[in-house]
Amino acid sequence: MKRISLSRNVLAGFLSWLLPLGFTFALTPLIVHGLGAESYGLYALVMGFVAYSFTFNVGRAITKYIAAYRANQQTERVGEVLSTTLIINLVVGVLSAGGLALSADVLVTRVLKITPELQANARLAFYLAAVALLLTVISQVFNAVPQAVQRFDVYALITTCTGIVTIGGNGMLVWQGFGVKSLVAWNAFATGLSCAAYFIAARRLLPEARLTFRLKKDLLVGILRFSGAVIAYQVLANLLLLFERGWLTRTLGPAAVTFYVVPMTIAIYIHAFISSLTLVIFPLASEAGAQQDTARLHAIYTRAYKYISMLVLFLTVTLIIGSYQILFNWMGAEFARNSSKVLMIQAGVFGLIAWGIVAWQIADGIGHPGRNALLILSWIVIAVPLMLWLTPLLGIEGMAYGRLASALTIPFYIALTERLVFGKILWRFWLRTGWVLLLAGAVMAAAEWFLFYKLPAGWLWLIMSISVSGALYFGIIWTVGFLDREERAWLRQLATRLTNSLRAQNLSERIG
């Protein structure tokens, strides 16, 4: 089995985030304005049920178990893991899709209280979403395989193509005058394509794994024990997001969902970006945990947090300070007026969540997903009462404040994870890391504030402002020796790979 380098895996994860982001950023204004605020809000609500409801990803256990079995040379159990997990996901998928389809009418008329003129479209959209949901749950089994064997280039290729096909098809359909039903149907079709692609990739990456319909009792118990906590935190996180969109629809209408979800989409890309870079941590932590290599875990953890903290601070501060200008240039004046404060708040929310990803992946990797489930439970306990109280008073901003309050638990979660894994909080590491980032972040924030509000409006000036401020930020970090020699060398290697990849792509385009 070919195993590629860590830098190439990280690069693959980065590209799987960057390329779909470009398409999303370019086509979202067309889709939102083409559908209208109410219809787009309905689309975001329905697809939320596919992305965040009932998708209980038991497949994450595949990544853990295959990585651990391969590290301990127990390759004969790989096929048994795949087969057992596939059976579980098939049962979960059928029950979940059936439940969504059967509850469509109640959701539309009683729970969400969608306006009568949109109810027929909403009902059909939920039926189509049930199909997409079933395919999503099945796909989770096979998309875990490239991650387990650390072939993130394969995972990134399929993820990138699926994202581009989905958003590109959505844009084309709206341009041709189609509505919400067609977009949901297209999403189901794209999910089916990705499921087939992941299945083919899994067969090629693990040719020794044979799929059967036999359950191994010891694996079933182990997978369910590990996945029980994974399912718990997925269910809780999904319920929070669905409550968020459902309560907005019920109290303020579908248009409010649009003005909330569009800026939230930008903020979520902070989380998505960091997740794409840290996908490699989970299988690495699983291997180190299986071998009880605490020193390796410490190295993975601290090095990852250096890079991640540096990137999260840059992205979060930029979105907070530039919220109005970004929305004005991207979506127009109406969105900038209605949603810029939401973007500021959500940037803080998802910046904090992204900051916690490394600790999250480590906890999962060493077999403690229950800690993550407790974190999400704390979010619900904190956020839901605040959302119920603040949304009628402050509108969509009140909803965002509820999320922000829950995300403030992240620093405590990181500290508790460090005590679990290393027996202590890494105060010395955080003090050394924190003062450099605070200094560089303060200089960058001052530069962005001055440039954003002194230069004329427009993408050219906005990009130039971010580039100048970013150069100051990363220049300070580089100058004060925040990264050691080995870390700098790794970054140079990563930059070289990225440059070579882009050159190869441009050459192929010219030849083609």
PDB file of N, CA and C in Angstrom, residues 169-200:
ATOM      1  N   GLY A 169     -23.508  22.628 -10.488  1.00  0.00           N
ATOM      2  CA  GLY A 169     -24.835  22.239 -10.946  1.00  0.00           C
ATOM      3  C   GLY A 169     -25.923  23.119 -10.378  1.00  0.00           C
ATOM      4  N   ASN A 170     -25.797  23.486  -9.096  1.00  0.00           N
ATOM      5  CA  ASN A 170     -26.772  24.396  -8.496  1.00  0.00           C
ATOM      6  C   ASN A 170     -26.820  25.729  -9.234  1.00  0.00           C
ATOM      7  N   GLY A 171     -25.638  26.263  -9.532  1.00  0.00           N
ATOM      8  CA  GLY A 171     -25.583  27.530 -10.253  1.00  0.00           C
ATOM      9  C   GLY A 171     -26.197  27.432 -11.634  1.00  0.00           C
ATOM     10  N   MET A 172     -25.904  26.344 -12.341  1.00  0.00           N
ATOM     11  CA  MET A 172     -26.463  26.158 -13.678  1.00  0.00           C
ATOM     12  C   MET A 172     -27.985  26.035 -13.630  1.00  0.00           C
ATOM     13  N   LEU A 173     -28.505  25.298 -12.656  1.00  0.00           N
ATOM     14  CA  LEU A 173     -29.956  25.121 -12.540  1.00  0.00           C
ATOM     15  C   LEU A 173     -30.657  26.445 -12.255  1.00  0.00           C
ATOM     16  N   VAL A 174     -30.101  27.227 -11.340  1.00  0.00           N
ATOM     17  CA  VAL A 174     -30.715  28.523 -11.033  1.00  0.00           C
ATOM     18  C   VAL A 174     -30.638  29.442 -12.241  1.00  0.00           C
ATOM     19  N   TRP A 175     -29.525  29.408 -12.950  1.00  0.00           N
ATOM     20  CA  TRP A 175     -29.366  30.239 -14.151  1.00  0.00           C
ATOM     21  C   TRP A 175     -30.407  29.878 -15.207  1.00  0.00           C
ATOM     22  N   GLN A 176     -30.773  28.591 -15.258  1.00  0.00           N
ATOM     23  CA  GLN A 176     -31.777  28.143 -16.216  1.00  0.00           C
ATOM     24  C   GLN A 176     -33.204  28.329 -15.697  1.00  0.00           C
ATOM     25  N   GLY A 177     -33.356  28.857 -14.500  1.00  0.00           N
ATOM     26  CA  GLY A 177     -34.678  29.165 -13.985  1.00  0.00           C
ATOM     27  C   GLY A 177     -35.313  28.099 -13.117  1.00  0.00           C
ATOM     28  N   PHE A 178     -34.563  27.065 -12.729  1.00  0.00           N
ATOM     29  CA  PHE A 178     -35.121  26.016 -11.877  1.00  0.00           C
ATOM     30  C   PHE A 178     -35.133  26.470 -10.414  1.00  0.00           C
ATOM     31  N   GLY A 179     -35.927  25.752  -9.591  1.00  0.00           N
ATOM     32  CA  GLY A 179     -36.114  26.158  -8.208  1.00  0.00           C
ATOM     33  C   GLY A 179     -35.547  25.188  -7.200  1.00  0.00           C
ATOM     34  N   VAL A 180     -36.087  25.271  -5.981  1.00  0.00           N
ATOM     35  CA  VAL A 180     -35.551  24.528  -4.840  1.00  0.00           C
ATOM     36  C   VAL A 180     -35.598  23.024  -5.066  1.00  0.00           C
ATOM     37  N   LYS A 181     -36.706  22.509  -5.603  1.00  0.00           N
ATOM     38  CA  LYS A 181     -36.838  21.061  -5.805  1.00  0.00           C
ATOM     39  C   LYS A 181     -35.723  20.523  -6.694  1.00  0.00           C
ATOM     40  N   SER A 182     -35.432  21.237  -7.755  1.00  0.00           N
ATOM     41  CA  SER A 182     -34.393  20.786  -8.686  1.00  0.00           C
ATOM     42  C   SER A 182     -33.020  20.802  -8.028  1.00  0.00           C
ATOM     43  N   LEU A 183     -32.767  21.803  -7.198  1.00  0.00           N
ATOM     44  CA  LEU A 183     -31.474  21.877  -6.522  1.00  0.00           C
ATOM     45  C   LEU A 183     -31.291  20.722  -5.540  1.00  0.00           C
ATOM     46  N   VAL A 184     -32.344  20.384  -4.807  1.00  0.00           N
ATOM     47  CA  VAL A 184     -32.251  19.265  -3.864  1.00  0.00           C
ATOM     48  C   VAL A 184     -32.047  17.953  -4.619  1.00  0.00           C
ATOM     49  N   ALA A 185     -32.760  17.784  -5.746  1.00  0.00           N
ATOM     50  CA  ALA A 185     -32.593  16.578  -6.563  1.00  0.00           C
ATOM     51  C   ALA A 185     -31.164  16.477  -7.091  1.00  0.00           C
ATOM     52  N   TRP A 186     -30.608  17.597  -7.520  1.00  0.00           N
ATOM     53  CA  TRP A 186     -29.235  17.600  -8.019  1.00  0.00           C
ATOM     54  C   TRP A 186     -28.252  17.232  -6.905  1.00  0.00           C
ATOM     55  N   ASN A 187     -28.485  17.724  -5.705  1.00  0.00           N
ATOM     56  CA  ASN A 187     -27.628  17.370  -4.578  1.00  0.00           C
ATOM     57  C   ASN A 187     -27.673  15.875  -4.299  1.00  0.00           C
ATOM     58  N   ALA A 188     -28.856  15.272  -4.416  1.00  0.00           N
ATOM     59  CA  ALA A 188     -28.976  13.825  -4.220  1.00  0.00           C
ATOM     60  C   ALA A 188     -28.189  13.070  -5.287  1.00  0.00           C
ATOM     61  N   PHE A 189     -28.274  13.534  -6.534  1.00  0.00           N
ATOM     62  CA  PHE A 189     -27.540  12.899  -7.630  1.00  0.00           C
ATOM     63  C   PHE A 189     -26.029  13.003  -7.404  1.00  0.00           C
ATOM     64  N   ALA A 190     -25.552  14.188  -7.011  1.00  0.00           N
ATOM     65  CA  ALA A 190     -24.120  14.376  -6.767  1.00  0.00           C
ATOM     66  C   ALA A 190     -23.640  13.502  -5.612  1.00  0.00           C
ATOM     67  N   THR A 191     -24.484  13.340  -4.597  1.00  0.00           N
ATOM     68  CA  THR A 191     -24.134  12.462  -3.477  1.00  0.00           C
ATOM     69  C   THR A 191     -23.997  11.019  -3.939  1.00  0.00           C
ATOM     70  N   GLY A 192     -24.883  10.586  -4.829  1.00  0.00           N
ATOM     71  CA  GLY A 192     -24.789   9.244  -5.384  1.00  0.00           C
ATOM     72  C   GLY A 192     -23.494   9.029  -6.155  1.00  0.00           C
ATOM     73  N   LEU A 193     -23.087  10.035  -6.937  1.00  0.00           N
ATOM     74  CA  LEU A 193     -21.824   9.939  -7.665  1.00  0.00           C
ATOM     75  C   LEU A 193     -20.643   9.813  -6.706  1.00  0.00           C
ATOM     76  N   SER A 194     -20.644  10.622  -5.654  1.00  0.00           N
ATOM     77  CA  SER A 194     -19.528  10.559  -4.706  1.00  0.00           C
ATOM     78  C   SER A 194     -19.501   9.225  -3.970  1.00  0.00           C
ATOM     79  N   CYS A 195     -20.681   8.675  -3.677  1.00  0.00           N
ATOM     80  CA  CYS A 195     -20.750   7.367  -3.017  1.00  0.00           C
ATOM     81  C   CYS A 195     -20.109   6.296  -3.893  1.00  0.00           C
ATOM     82  N   ALA A 196     -20.423   6.315  -5.186  1.00  0.00           N
ATOM     83  CA  ALA A 196     -19.837   5.350  -6.117  1.00  0.00           C
ATOM     84  C   ALA A 196     -18.329   5.532  -6.223  1.00  0.00           C
ATOM     85  N   ALA A 197     -17.878   6.788  -6.265  1.00  0.00           N
ATOM     86  CA  ALA A 197     -16.445   7.059  -6.378  1.00  0.00           C
ATOM     87  C   ALA A 197     -15.692   6.583  -5.142  1.00  0.00           C
ATOM     88  N   TYR A 198     -16.247   6.825  -3.969  1.00  0.00           N
ATOM     89  CA  TYR A 198     -15.597   6.371  -2.736  1.00  0.00           C
ATOM     90  C   TYR A 198     -15.562   4.845  -2.653  1.00  0.00           C
ATOM     91  N   PHE A 199     -16.610   4.185  -3.142  1.00  0.00           N
ATOM     92  CA  PHE A 199     -16.632   2.722  -3.135  1.00  0.00           C
ATOM     93  C   PHE A 199     -15.505   2.166  -4.003  1.00  0.00           C
ATOM     94  N   ILE A 200     -15.349   2.723  -5.210  1.00  0.00           N
ATOM     95  CA  ILE A 200     -14.282   2.276  -6.113  1.00  0.00           C
ATOM     96  C   ILE A 200     -12.916   2.525  -5.482  1.00  0.00           C
TER      97      ILE A 200
END
